[in-house]
């Protein structure tokens, strides 16, 4: 393929510009006809690195490729089109990407029509996209994080002109609604509430790769959640780089506590959210979490460091004491809450004392689990210009921190032994097909023996023992009964079935229908009594037929008859989806 001269290249400095006006665009989901004829019937493969925002982008890109008539394959060798969705947050995540791109040379050699798309955060970094197209000439298209919704028109350009293309805008001034999406799970869903981040922690690349913070309108978020609830989803996770600043840019009084409350009211069995910025986690948030039992008793509360001076260099806008105060307040109102965190060790200039502060904070908070990272310098961020620490010191500290986290994780797991928890079943364990794996509502992984058909159900499991990374338990109810409850759950969620049941109820309570039904009984009885009197018999028969007709023509009844065939179809679909 030749290379396009119309490339759009990113500029990390530009990424921090706030667009003057953010508009909402409704995606019409058009598929260019030329592209459709090129892609229809072919196979696509997607490999995603990194966080939930990238997973959500994968689901959307898969939605677009399906619209173009393609089918997903999990075997990269079979792919006619592959997407590599990259993560820039740490160096080791970036390195994995390059190996992955190299492996698609074979597809290109075997199939001249093969298309390779590189997407995600790494592409937003200065100079990377251009360099990649030189090193790996089999790349067809590079798109940035702001152009996921333009995947099909951009691919159309590539295929029509037979030219590779780079399209990476530095920032976006639009929020796109109504994008197609092939969700990876039929019971757990991520819902974006905001894009980008305005916090500019000095180590972090995200504000440069995802741009300034933009909130979706509350109504769009709620409608998406409502649809998921109607489809029978069990768990929603609201996503934003910093959920607690949701709505501040909308200037309409919406904030995250009120949005969370609206979503909880929809009645989804489990509602959670990622990620909270500690100093913006408000008292209102604590109230809402405590009030709704379907908001899970789990909070991811990234501290990054336990030392006030180190937090200051990181650009985090809270002190150790303020963080601990929040933790105390949260635990006071929600005693059973499980707290998890992110910690960076070996940040530039981190002293022994500062590191000891991190250890002592972890011992005080006693996290139920934590992600620990060795600091990784990211080009273009302020911390990359600070004096870096010796890697040997970083690794030694990392091991010491890990030991403390393992201790508090094990301690938290032990408090669960002997108790019964609701577990959302993810599916059979990869190591042992007889064992199911799932998550307790506090986020802890739980394994137990049970039939595969419980995948996607929320089931009670009694915790028997703890292992290093998961708890072992036993099912506390008959699996067949649990499956029957699952069917009832799906029926209660389906809007069509709800409408049908409501109509049935209305018919039974309607006075005019009761009167017609009475008339039918009376006339039928009179027909039997006048069996030998043909004149009387035919008079009552005519009345009887007239009453039957008026029943049939009653709007409530005729609506019901129309609904019945739709309901039958829906029941079959529900049966197939939960089999
Ligand atoms: N607010 C985001 C944070 C994204 S990055 C969210 O939604 O989770 C996730 C975590 O990676 C951060 O909390 C931080 O602990 C870690 N991290 C970010 N930049 C890093 C870097 N340069 N080196 C090491 N770890 C980093
Ligand atoms: Fe990164 Fe800090 Fe935002 S960690 S995503 S800049 S809150």
Coordinates of C-alpha atoms and ligand atoms in Angstrom, one line a residue:
X1 CA 0.0 0.0 0.0
X2 CA 1.2 3.5 -0.7
X3 CA 1.1 6.0 2.1
X4 CA -1.4 8.9 2.2
X5 CA -0.3 12.5 2.1
X6 CA -3.4 13.5 4.1
X7 CA -2.3 12.2 7.5
X8 CA -3.5 13.9 10.7
X9 CA -0.7 13.7 13.3
X10 CA -1.1 14.3 17.1
X11 CA 0.6 16.9 19.2
X12 CA 0.7 16.2 22.9
X13 CA 0.8 19.9 23.8
X14 CA -2.4 20.5 21.8
X15 CA -4.1 17.7 23.7
X16 CA -4.4 20.0 26.7
X17 CA -6.4 22.6 24.8
X18 CA -10.0 22.7 25.8
X19 CA -12.3 23.0 22.8
X20 CA -14.5 26.1 23.0
X21 CA -17.7 24.2 22.5
X22 CA -18.6 20.6 23.0
X23 CA -21.4 19.4 20.8
X24 CA -23.3 16.1 20.9
X25 CA -23.5 14.2 17.7
X26 CA -25.9 11.4 17.0
X27 CA -24.2 8.7 15.0
X28 CA -26.3 7.6 12.0
X29 CA -24.4 4.3 11.7
X30 CA -24.0 4.7 8.0
X31 CA -21.8 2.1 6.3
X32 CA -20.1 3.2 3.1
X33 CA -21.4 0.9 0.3
X34 CA -17.9 0.4 -1.2
X35 CA -16.5 -0.7 2.2
X36 CA -19.4 -3.0 2.9
X37 CA -18.9 -4.9 -0.4
X38 CA -15.2 -5.2 0.5
X39 CA -15.6 -6.4 4.1
X40 CA -18.9 -8.4 4.0
X41 CA -18.5 -12.0 5.1
X42 CA -14.9 -11.5 6.2
X43 CA -13.4 -12.1 9.7
X44 CA -12.1 -9.5 12.2
X45 CA -9.9 -9.8 15.3
X46 CA -9.4 -7.3 18.1
X47 CA -6.7 -7.3 20.7
X48 CA -7.1 -4.7 23.5
X49 CA -4.5 -3.7 26.0
X50 CA -5.1 -1.5 29.1
X51 CA -8.1 -0.1 31.0
X52 CA -11.9 -0.3 30.8
X53 CA -12.0 2.8 28.5
X54 CA -10.1 0.8 25.9
X55 CA -12.4 -2.2 26.4
X56 CA -15.4 0.0 25.8
X57 CA -13.7 1.3 22.6
X58 CA -13.1 -2.3 21.5
X59 CA -16.9 -3.0 21.9
X60 CA -17.7 0.0 19.8
X61 CA -15.2 -0.8 17.0
X62 CA -16.6 -4.4 17.0
X63 CA -20.1 -2.9 16.6
X64 CA -19.0 -0.9 13.6
X65 CA -17.2 -3.9 11.9
X66 CA -20.3 -6.1 12.5
X67 CA -22.4 -3.4 10.8
X68 CA -20.1 -3.7 7.8
X69 CA -21.0 -7.4 7.6
X70 CA -17.9 -8.8 9.3
X71 CA -17.8 -11.6 11.9
X72 CA -15.5 -11.8 14.9
X73 CA -12.8 -14.4 15.2
X74 CA -10.6 -15.1 18.3
X75 CA -7.9 -16.6 16.1
X76 CA -5.6 -13.8 14.8
X77 CA -4.2 -16.1 12.0
X78 CA -7.7 -16.3 10.5
X79 CA -8.3 -12.5 10.5
X80 CA -8.9 -10.5 7.3
X81 CA -8.8 -7.4 9.4
X82 CA -7.2 -6.9 12.8
X83 CA -7.3 -4.1 15.3
X84 CA -4.7 -3.6 18.0
X85 CA -6.0 -1.3 20.6
X86 CA -3.0 0.1 22.5
X87 CA -2.3 1.3 26.1
X88 CA 0.3 4.0 26.9
X89 CA 0.0 4.2 30.7
X90 CA 3.3 2.3 31.5
X91 CA 6.2 1.3 29.3
X92 CA 5.7 -2.4 29.6
X93 CA 2.2 -2.0 28.2
X94 CA 3.6 -0.2 25.2
X95 CA 6.3 -2.8 24.6
X96 CA 3.7 -5.6 24.2
X97 CA 2.1 -3.7 21.4
X98 CA 5.1 -3.7 19.1
X99 CA 5.5 -7.5 19.3
X100 CA 1.8 -7.8 18.4
X101 CA 2.1 -5.6 15.3
X102 CA 5.0 -7.7 14.1
X103 CA 3.0 -10.9 14.3
X104 CA 0.6 -9.7 11.7
X105 CA 3.2 -9.6 8.9
X106 CA 2.2 -13.2 8.2
X107 CA -1.4 -12.2 7.5
X108 CA -0.3 -9.5 5.2
X109 CA 2.0 -11.9 3.3
X110 CA -0.7 -14.5 2.9
X111 CA -3.6 -12.2 2.0
X112 CA -3.0 -9.0 0.0
X113 CA -6.4 -7.7 1.1
X114 CA -5.5 -7.9 4.8
X115 CA -6.1 -4.7 6.8
X116 CA -4.3 -3.8 10.1
X117 CA -5.7 -1.0 12.2
X118 CA -3.8 0.4 15.2
X119 CA -5.9 2.4 17.7
X120 CA -5.7 3.5 21.3
X121 CA -3.6 5.7 23.6
X122 CA -0.1 5.0 22.3
X123 CA -1.1 6.5 18.9
X124 CA -1.8 9.9 20.6
X125 CA 1.9 10.2 21.6
X126 CA 4.1 12.5 19.6
X127 CA 5.9 10.9 16.7
X128 CA 4.8 7.3 17.4
X129 CA 2.3 6.8 14.5
X130 CA 4.6 8.0 11.8
X131 CA 7.5 5.9 13.1
X132 CA 5.2 2.8 13.2
X133 CA 4.2 3.1 9.6
X134 CA 7.9 3.2 8.6
X135 CA 8.8 0.2 10.7
X136 CA 5.7 -1.9 9.9
X137 CA 4.6 -1.1 6.3
X138 CA 1.7 -3.6 6.6
X139 CA -0.2 -1.2 8.9
X140 CA -3.3 0.1 6.9
X141 CA -4.8 2.6 9.3
X142 CA -3.8 4.4 12.5
X143 CA -6.7 6.1 14.4
X144 CA -6.6 8.0 17.7
X145 CA -8.8 7.8 20.7
X146 CA -11.0 10.6 19.4
X147 CA -12.0 8.9 16.1
X148 CA -13.3 5.5 17.1
X149 CA -16.7 6.5 15.6
X150 CA -15.0 7.3 12.3
X151 CA -13.6 3.8 11.9
X152 CA -15.7 2.9 8.8
X153 CA -15.3 6.1 6.8
X154 CA -11.6 6.1 7.4
X155 CA -11.3 2.4 6.4
X156 CA -13.3 3.2 3.3
X157 CA -10.7 5.8 2.3
X158 CA -7.9 3.3 2.9
X159 CA -9.6 0.6 0.8
X160 CA -10.8 2.9 -2.0
X161 CA -7.5 4.7 -2.5
X162 CA -5.3 1.7 -1.5
X163 CA -3.3 4.0 0.7
X164 CA -2.4 3.6 4.3
X165 CA -3.6 6.5 6.5
X166 CA -2.9 8.1 9.9
X167 CA -5.8 10.0 11.5
X168 CA -5.0 11.0 15.1
X169 CA -6.6 14.3 16.2
X170 CA -5.1 15.8 19.4
X171 CA -8.4 16.7 21.0
X172 CA -12.1 16.4 20.3
X173 CA -14.9 18.9 20.4
X174 CA -17.8 16.4 20.1
X175 CA -19.4 13.7 22.2
X176 CA -20.8 11.0 20.0
X177 CA -24.0 9.2 21.1
X178 CA -25.8 6.2 19.7
X179 CA -22.7 4.4 18.5
X180 CA -23.2 0.7 17.7
X181 CA -21.6 -1.7 20.2
X182 CA -21.0 -5.5 20.5
X183 CA -20.7 -5.8 24.2
X184 CA -18.2 -8.5 25.4
X185 CA -20.6 -9.7 28.1
X186 CA -24.3 -10.2 28.2
X187 CA -24.5 -9.6 31.9
X188 CA -21.8 -7.0 32.8
X189 CA -21.6 -3.7 31.1
X190 CA -19.4 -0.6 31.1
X191 CA -21.1 2.7 30.5
X192 CA -18.9 5.8 29.8
X193 CA -20.1 8.9 31.8
X194 CA -17.2 11.1 30.9
X195 CA -14.1 11.1 28.6
X196 CA -10.6 12.5 29.3
X197 CA -9.1 13.9 32.5
X198 CA -8.3 17.4 33.7
X199 CA -6.2 16.4 36.7
X200 CA -2.8 16.2 35.1
X201 CA -1.1 14.1 37.8
X202 CA 2.6 14.7 37.0
X203 CA 3.3 11.0 36.1
X204 CA 0.2 10.3 34.0
X205 CA -0.1 10.3 30.2
X206 CA -3.9 9.9 30.2
X207 CA -4.8 13.7 29.9
X208 CA -2.6 13.8 26.8
X209 CA -4.0 10.6 25.2
X210 CA -7.6 11.0 26.1
X211 CA -7.9 14.8 26.1
X212 CA -9.7 17.3 28.4
X213 CA -12.6 16.1 30.5
X214 CA -16.0 16.0 28.8
X215 CA -19.2 14.7 30.5
X216 CA -22.0 13.0 28.6
X217 CA -25.4 14.4 29.3
X218 CA -27.1 12.7 32.2
X219 CA -30.1 11.7 30.1
X220 CA -27.9 9.9 27.6
X221 CA -26.2 8.0 30.3
X222 CA -29.5 7.1 32.0
X223 CA -31.1 6.0 28.7
X224 CA -28.2 3.7 28.0
X225 CA -28.4 2.2 31.5
X226 CA -32.2 1.8 31.2
X227 CA -31.7 -0.1 28.0
X228 CA -29.2 -2.4 29.6
X229 CA -31.6 -3.0 32.5
X230 CA -34.4 -3.9 30.1
X231 CA -32.0 -6.4 28.4
X232 CA -31.5 -8.2 31.7
X233 CA -28.0 -7.0 32.5
X234 CA -26.9 -7.7 36.1
X235 CA -24.1 -5.2 36.6
X236 CA -23.3 -1.7 35.3
X237 CA -20.0 -0.1 35.8
X238 CA -20.0 3.7 35.3
X239 CA -16.7 4.8 33.8
X240 CA -14.7 8.0 33.9
X241 CA -11.1 8.7 34.5
X242 CA -12.4 10.7 37.5
X243 CA -16.1 10.0 38.0
X244 CA -16.3 12.5 40.9
X245 CA -15.9 15.5 38.7
X246 CA -18.7 14.3 36.4
X247 CA -21.0 17.0 35.3
X248 CA -18.9 20.0 36.4
X249 CA -18.4 20.9 32.8
X250 CA -22.1 20.7 32.0
X251 CA -23.1 23.7 34.1
X252 CA -26.6 22.3 34.7
X253 CA -26.2 21.3 38.3
X254 CA -25.7 17.6 37.5
X255 CA -23.1 15.9 39.6
X256 CA -21.9 12.4 40.1
X257 CA -23.9 11.7 43.3
X258 CA -27.1 12.6 41.6
X259 CA -26.3 10.6 38.4
X260 CA -25.4 7.6 40.5
X261 CA -28.6 7.8 42.4
X262 CA -30.7 8.0 39.2
X263 CA -28.8 4.9 37.9
X264 CA -29.3 3.0 41.1
X265 CA -33.0 3.7 41.0
X266 CA -33.3 1.8 37.7
X267 CA -33.0 -1.3 39.8
X268 CA -30.0 -3.0 38.1
X269 CA -28.9 -5.7 40.7
X270 CA -25.3 -4.3 40.8
X271 CA -24.1 -0.8 40.2
X272 CA -20.4 0.2 40.5
X273 CA -18.1 2.9 39.2
X274 CA -14.5 3.7 38.3
X275 CA -12.4 5.7 39.2
X276 CA -12.8 8.0 42.2
X277 CA -10.4 10.9 42.8
X278 CA -10.1 11.0 46.6
X279 CA -10.4 14.7 47.3
X280 CA -13.5 15.0 45.1
X281 CA -15.3 12.1 46.7
X282 CA -18.1 14.0 48.4
X283 CA -20.2 13.4 51.5
X284 CA -23.2 13.2 49.1
X285 CA -21.5 10.2 47.4
X286 CA -21.2 8.5 50.8
X287 CA -24.9 9.1 51.4
X288 CA -26.0 7.7 48.1
X289 CA -23.8 4.6 48.4
X290 CA -25.1 4.0 51.9
X291 CA -28.7 4.5 50.7
X292 CA -29.0 2.1 47.8
X293 CA -28.3 -1.6 48.4
X294 CA -27.7 -2.3 44.7
X295 CA -24.6 0.0 44.8
X296 CA -21.9 -2.5 45.6
X297 CA -20.0 -2.2 48.9
X298 CA -16.7 -1.7 47.1
X299 CA -14.8 1.4 46.4
X300 CA -11.6 1.8 44.3
X301 CA -9.9 4.7 46.0
X302 CA -6.5 5.3 44.4
X303 CA -4.0 6.8 46.9
X304 CA -0.8 6.6 44.7
X305 CA 1.4 7.4 47.7
X306 CA 1.1 7.6 51.5
X307 CA 3.4 10.6 51.8
X308 CA 2.1 14.2 51.6
X309 CA 5.3 15.5 50.1
X310 CA 5.4 12.8 47.4
X311 CA 1.7 13.4 46.7
X312 CA 2.5 17.0 46.2
X313 CA 5.2 16.2 43.6
X314 CA 2.7 13.8 41.9
X315 CA 0.3 16.7 41.6
X316 CA -2.3 14.9 43.6
X317 CA -4.6 17.4 45.4
X318 CA -4.9 15.9 48.9
X319 CA -2.6 15.1 51.8
X320 CA -2.2 11.8 53.6
X321 CA -4.3 13.1 56.5
X322 CA -7.2 14.2 54.2
X323 CA -7.2 10.8 52.5
X324 CA -7.3 8.9 55.8
X325 CA -10.1 11.2 57.0
X326 CA -12.2 10.3 53.9
X327 CA -11.5 6.6 54.6
X328 CA -12.7 7.0 58.2
X329 CA -15.9 8.9 57.1
X330 CA -16.7 6.2 54.4
X331 CA -16.2 3.4 56.9
X332 CA -18.4 5.1 59.5
X333 CA -21.3 5.2 57.1
X334 CA -20.7 2.0 55.2
X335 CA -19.0 -0.4 57.6
X336 CA -18.8 -3.4 55.3
X337 CA -17.1 -1.5 52.4
X338 CA -14.2 -3.1 50.7
X339 CA -11.5 -0.6 49.7
X340 CA -9.0 -1.1 46.9
X341 CA -6.4 1.2 45.6
X342 CA -3.6 2.0 43.1
X343 CA -0.1 2.7 44.3
X344 CA 3.0 3.9 42.5
X345 CA 6.4 3.0 44.0
X346 CA 9.7 4.6 43.1
X347 CA 8.3 7.9 42.0
X348 CA 11.1 10.4 41.2
X349 CA 12.7 11.6 44.4
X350 CA 10.8 9.1 46.6
X351 CA 12.8 9.0 49.9
X352 CA 13.0 6.0 52.3
X353 CA 10.8 8.0 54.6
X354 CA 8.2 8.7 52.0
X355 CA 8.1 5.1 51.0
X356 CA 7.7 4.1 54.7
X357 CA 4.7 6.5 54.8
X358 CA 3.1 4.5 52.0
X359 CA 3.7 1.2 53.8
X360 CA 2.2 2.6 57.0
X361 CA -0.8 4.0 55.2
X362 CA -1.5 0.6 53.6
X363 CA -1.2 -1.0 57.0
X364 CA -3.7 1.5 58.5
X365 CA -6.3 1.4 55.7
X366 CA -6.0 -2.4 55.3
X367 CA -7.0 -2.6 51.6
X368 CA -9.0 -5.7 50.5
X369 CA -6.7 -5.7 47.4
X370 CA -4.5 -3.2 45.5
X371 CA -2.8 -2.6 42.2
X372 CA 0.8 -1.7 42.7
X373 CA 3.0 -0.3 39.9
X374 CA 6.6 0.6 39.6
X375 CA 6.8 4.2 38.3
X376 CA 7.4 4.4 34.6
X377 CA 8.5 7.6 33.0
X378 CA 6.1 8.8 30.3
X379 CA 7.4 11.2 27.7
X380 CA 5.9 14.6 27.8
X381 CA 4.8 14.4 31.4
X382 CA 6.4 16.7 34.1
X383 CA 7.6 13.8 36.2
X384 CA 9.7 12.4 33.3
X385 CA 11.9 15.5 33.6
X386 CA 12.4 15.0 37.4
X387 CA 15.5 13.1 38.7
X388 CA 14.7 9.4 38.3
X389 CA 15.3 6.7 41.0
X390 CA 17.6 3.8 40.7
X391 CA 15.6 0.8 39.4
X392 CA 17.1 -1.5 42.0
X393 CA 15.6 0.7 44.8
X394 CA 12.3 0.7 42.9
X395 CA 12.2 -3.1 42.7
X396 CA 13.2 -3.6 46.3
X397 CA 10.4 -1.2 47.5
X398 CA 7.9 -2.8 45.1
X399 CA 8.5 -6.3 46.8
X400 CA 8.2 -4.9 50.3
X401 CA 4.9 -3.1 49.4
X402 CA 3.6 -6.2 47.7
X403 CA 4.1 -8.2 50.9
X404 CA 2.1 -5.7 52.9
X405 CA -0.7 -5.7 50.4
X406 CA -0.8 -9.6 50.3
X407 CA -1.1 -9.5 54.1
X408 CA -4.1 -7.1 54.2
X409 CA -5.7 -8.9 51.2
X410 CA -5.5 -12.3 53.0
X411 CA -6.8 -10.7 56.2
X412 CA -9.8 -9.3 54.4
X413 CA -10.5 -12.6 52.7
X414 CA -10.4 -14.3 56.1
X415 CA -13.2 -12.1 57.4
X416 CA -15.5 -13.5 54.6
X417 CA -15.0 -17.2 55.6
X418 CA -18.1 -18.9 57.0
X419 CA -20.4 -16.1 55.6
X420 CA -22.6 -16.3 52.5
X421 CA -22.2 -13.8 49.7
X422 CA -24.0 -13.1 46.4
X423 CA -21.7 -14.0 43.6
X424 CA -22.1 -12.9 40.0
X425 CA -21.0 -16.0 38.0
X426 CA -18.5 -15.2 35.2
X427 CA -18.2 -18.7 33.9
X428 CA -16.2 -22.0 34.3
X429 CA -12.7 -21.5 35.7
X430 CA -9.9 -21.6 33.1
X431 CA -8.0 -24.1 35.2
X432 CA -10.8 -26.5 36.2
X433 CA -14.0 -26.8 34.1
X434 CA -16.0 -28.1 37.0
X435 CA -15.4 -25.0 39.0
X436 CA -17.2 -21.7 38.4
X437 CA -15.6 -18.4 39.0
X438 CA -17.3 -15.2 39.9
X439 CA -17.2 -12.0 42.0
X440 CA -18.8 -11.3 45.4
X441 CA -20.5 -7.9 45.6
X442 CA -17.4 -6.5 47.4
X443 CA -15.3 -7.4 44.4
X444 CA -13.5 -10.5 45.7
X445 CA -13.1 -13.4 43.3
X446 CA -14.9 -16.5 44.4
X447 CA -14.6 -20.1 43.1
X448 CA -17.1 -22.9 43.7
X449 CA -18.4 -26.1 42.1
X450 CA -21.5 -25.7 40.0
X451 CA -23.1 -26.2 36.6
X452 CA -22.0 -24.0 33.7
X453 CA -25.6 -22.9 33.1
X454 CA -25.3 -20.6 36.1
X455 CA -23.0 -18.3 34.1
X456 CA -24.4 -14.8 34.3
X457 CA -26.6 -15.5 37.4
X458 CA -26.2 -14.0 40.8
X459 CA -26.1 -16.9 43.3
X460 CA -25.5 -17.3 47.0
X461 CA -22.2 -18.9 47.9
X462 CA -21.0 -19.8 51.3
X463 CA -17.2 -19.1 51.7
X464 CA -15.3 -22.1 53.0
X465 CA -11.6 -21.2 52.7
X466 CA -9.2 -18.6 51.3
X467 CA -6.5 -19.1 48.7
X468 CA -3.9 -16.5 47.7
X469 CA -5.9 -15.0 44.8
X470 CA -9.4 -16.3 45.3
X471 CA -11.8 -17.6 47.8
X472 CA -13.3 -21.2 47.7
X473 CA -17.0 -21.7 48.5
X474 CA -20.0 -23.8 48.0
X475 CA -23.3 -23.1 46.4
X476 CA -25.9 -22.3 49.1
X477 CA -29.1 -23.1 47.0
X478 CA -30.3 -25.7 44.5
X479 CA -28.9 -24.7 41.1
X480 CA -32.1 -25.6 39.3
X481 CA -34.1 -23.3 41.6
X482 CA -31.5 -20.6 41.0
X483 CA -31.9 -21.1 37.2
X484 CA -35.7 -20.8 37.5
X485 CA -35.2 -17.5 39.4
X486 CA -33.0 -16.4 36.6
X487 CA -35.8 -17.0 34.1
X488 CA -38.3 -15.1 36.3
X489 CA -35.7 -12.2 36.5
X490 CA -35.4 -11.9 32.7
X491 CA -39.2 -12.0 32.3
X492 CA -39.7 -9.3 34.9
X493 CA -37.1 -7.1 33.0
X494 CA -38.4 -7.4 29.5
X495 CA -40.4 -4.3 28.6
X496 CA -42.7 -6.3 26.2
X497 CA -43.5 -8.9 28.8
X498 CA -44.1 -6.1 31.3
X499 CA -46.6 -4.5 28.9
X500 CA -48.3 -7.8 28.3
X501 CA -48.7 -8.5 32.1
X502 CA -50.0 -5.0 32.7
X503 CA -52.6 -5.4 29.9
X504 CA -53.7 -8.7 31.2
X505 CA -54.2 -7.2 34.6
X506 CA -56.2 -4.2 33.0
X507 CA -58.4 -6.7 31.1
X508 CA -59.2 -8.6 34.3
X509 CA -60.1 -5.4 36.1
X510 CA -62.1 -3.6 33.3
X511 CA -65.8 -3.2 34.2
X512 CA -67.1 -3.1 30.5
X513 CA -65.2 -6.3 29.8
X514 CA -66.6 -7.9 32.9
X515 CA -70.1 -6.9 31.7
X516 CA -69.5 -8.5 28.3
X517 CA -68.1 -11.7 29.9
X518 CA -71.2 -11.9 32.1
X519 CA -73.4 -11.4 29.0
X520 CA -71.6 -14.2 27.2
X521 CA -72.2 -16.6 30.2
X522 CA -75.9 -15.6 30.4
X523 CA -76.6 -16.0 26.7
X524 CA -74.7 -19.3 26.5
X525 CA -76.8 -20.6 29.4
X526 CA -80.1 -19.4 27.7
X527 CA -79.0 -21.1 24.5
X528 CA -78.7 -24.4 26.4
X529 CA -82.0 -23.9 28.2
X530 CA -83.9 -23.2 24.9
X531 CA -82.3 -26.0 23.1
X532 CA -85.7 -27.3 21.8
X533 CA -87.2 -23.8 21.1
X534 CA -85.5 -22.9 17.8
X535 CA -86.8 -19.3 17.8
X536 CA -85.6 -18.5 21.3
X537 CA -82.3 -20.5 20.7
X538 CA -81.4 -18.5 17.6
X539 CA -82.2 -15.1 19.4
X540 CA -79.8 -16.0 22.2
X541 CA -77.3 -17.3 19.8
X542 CA -77.3 -14.0 17.9
X543 CA -76.8 -12.1 21.3
X544 CA -74.0 -14.5 22.2
X545 CA -72.2 -14.0 18.9
X546 CA -72.7 -10.2 19.2
X547 CA -71.2 -10.2 22.7
X548 CA -68.2 -12.4 21.5
X549 CA -67.6 -9.9 18.6
X550 CA -67.7 -6.9 20.9
X551 CA -65.2 -8.6 23.2
X552 CA -62.9 -9.3 20.3
X553 CA -63.2 -5.7 19.1
X554 CA -62.6 -4.2 22.6
X555 CA -59.3 -2.2 22.2
X556 CA -57.7 -3.8 25.3
X557 CA -58.4 -7.4 24.1
X558 CA -57.4 -6.7 20.5
X559 CA -54.1 -5.2 21.8
X560 CA -53.5 -8.3 23.8
X561 CA -54.0 -10.5 20.8
X562 CA -51.5 -8.5 18.8
X563 CA -49.1 -8.7 21.7
X564 CA -49.4 -12.5 22.1
X565 CA -47.4 -13.4 19.0
X566 CA -44.7 -10.9 19.9
X567 CA -44.5 -12.2 23.4
X568 CA -44.2 -15.8 22.2
X569 CA -41.2 -14.7 20.0
X570 CA -39.7 -12.9 23.0
X571 CA -40.0 -15.9 25.3
X572 CA -38.2 -18.1 22.8
X573 CA -35.5 -15.5 22.5
X574 CA -35.1 -15.3 26.4
X575 CA -35.0 -19.1 26.5
X576 CA -32.2 -19.2 24.0
X577 CA -30.2 -16.4 25.6
X578 CA -30.2 -18.0 29.1
X579 CA -29.9 -21.6 28.1
Ligands
LIG1 N1 -8.1 7.7 36.7 C1 -7.6 6.6 36.0 C2 -6.2 6.3 36.1 C3 -5.6 5.7 34.9 S1 -4.1 5.1 35.1 C4 -8.5 5.4 36.1 O1 -9.6 5.4 35.7 O2 -8.1 4.4 36.7 C5 -4.3 3.7 36.2 C6 -3.3 3.7 37.3 O3 -2.0 3.5 36.6 C7 -3.1 5.0 38.1 O4 -4.0 5.0 39.1 C8 -1.7 4.9 38.6 O5 -1.6 4.2 39.8 C9 -1.0 4.0 37.5 N2 -0.1 4.9 36.7 C10 -0.4 5.9 35.9 N3 0.7 6.4 35.3 C11 1.7 5.7 35.7 C12 3.1 5.8 35.5 N4 3.6 6.7 34.7 N5 3.9 4.8 36.1 C13 3.4 3.9 36.9 N6 2.1 3.8 37.1 C14 1.2 4.7 36.6
LIG2 FE1 -4.2 10.1 35.3 FE2 -4.5 11.5 37.5 FE3 -6.3 11.7 35.6 S1 -3.8 9.3 37.4 S2 -6.2 9.7 34.6 S3 -4.2 12.3 35.5 S4 -6.7 11.6 37.8

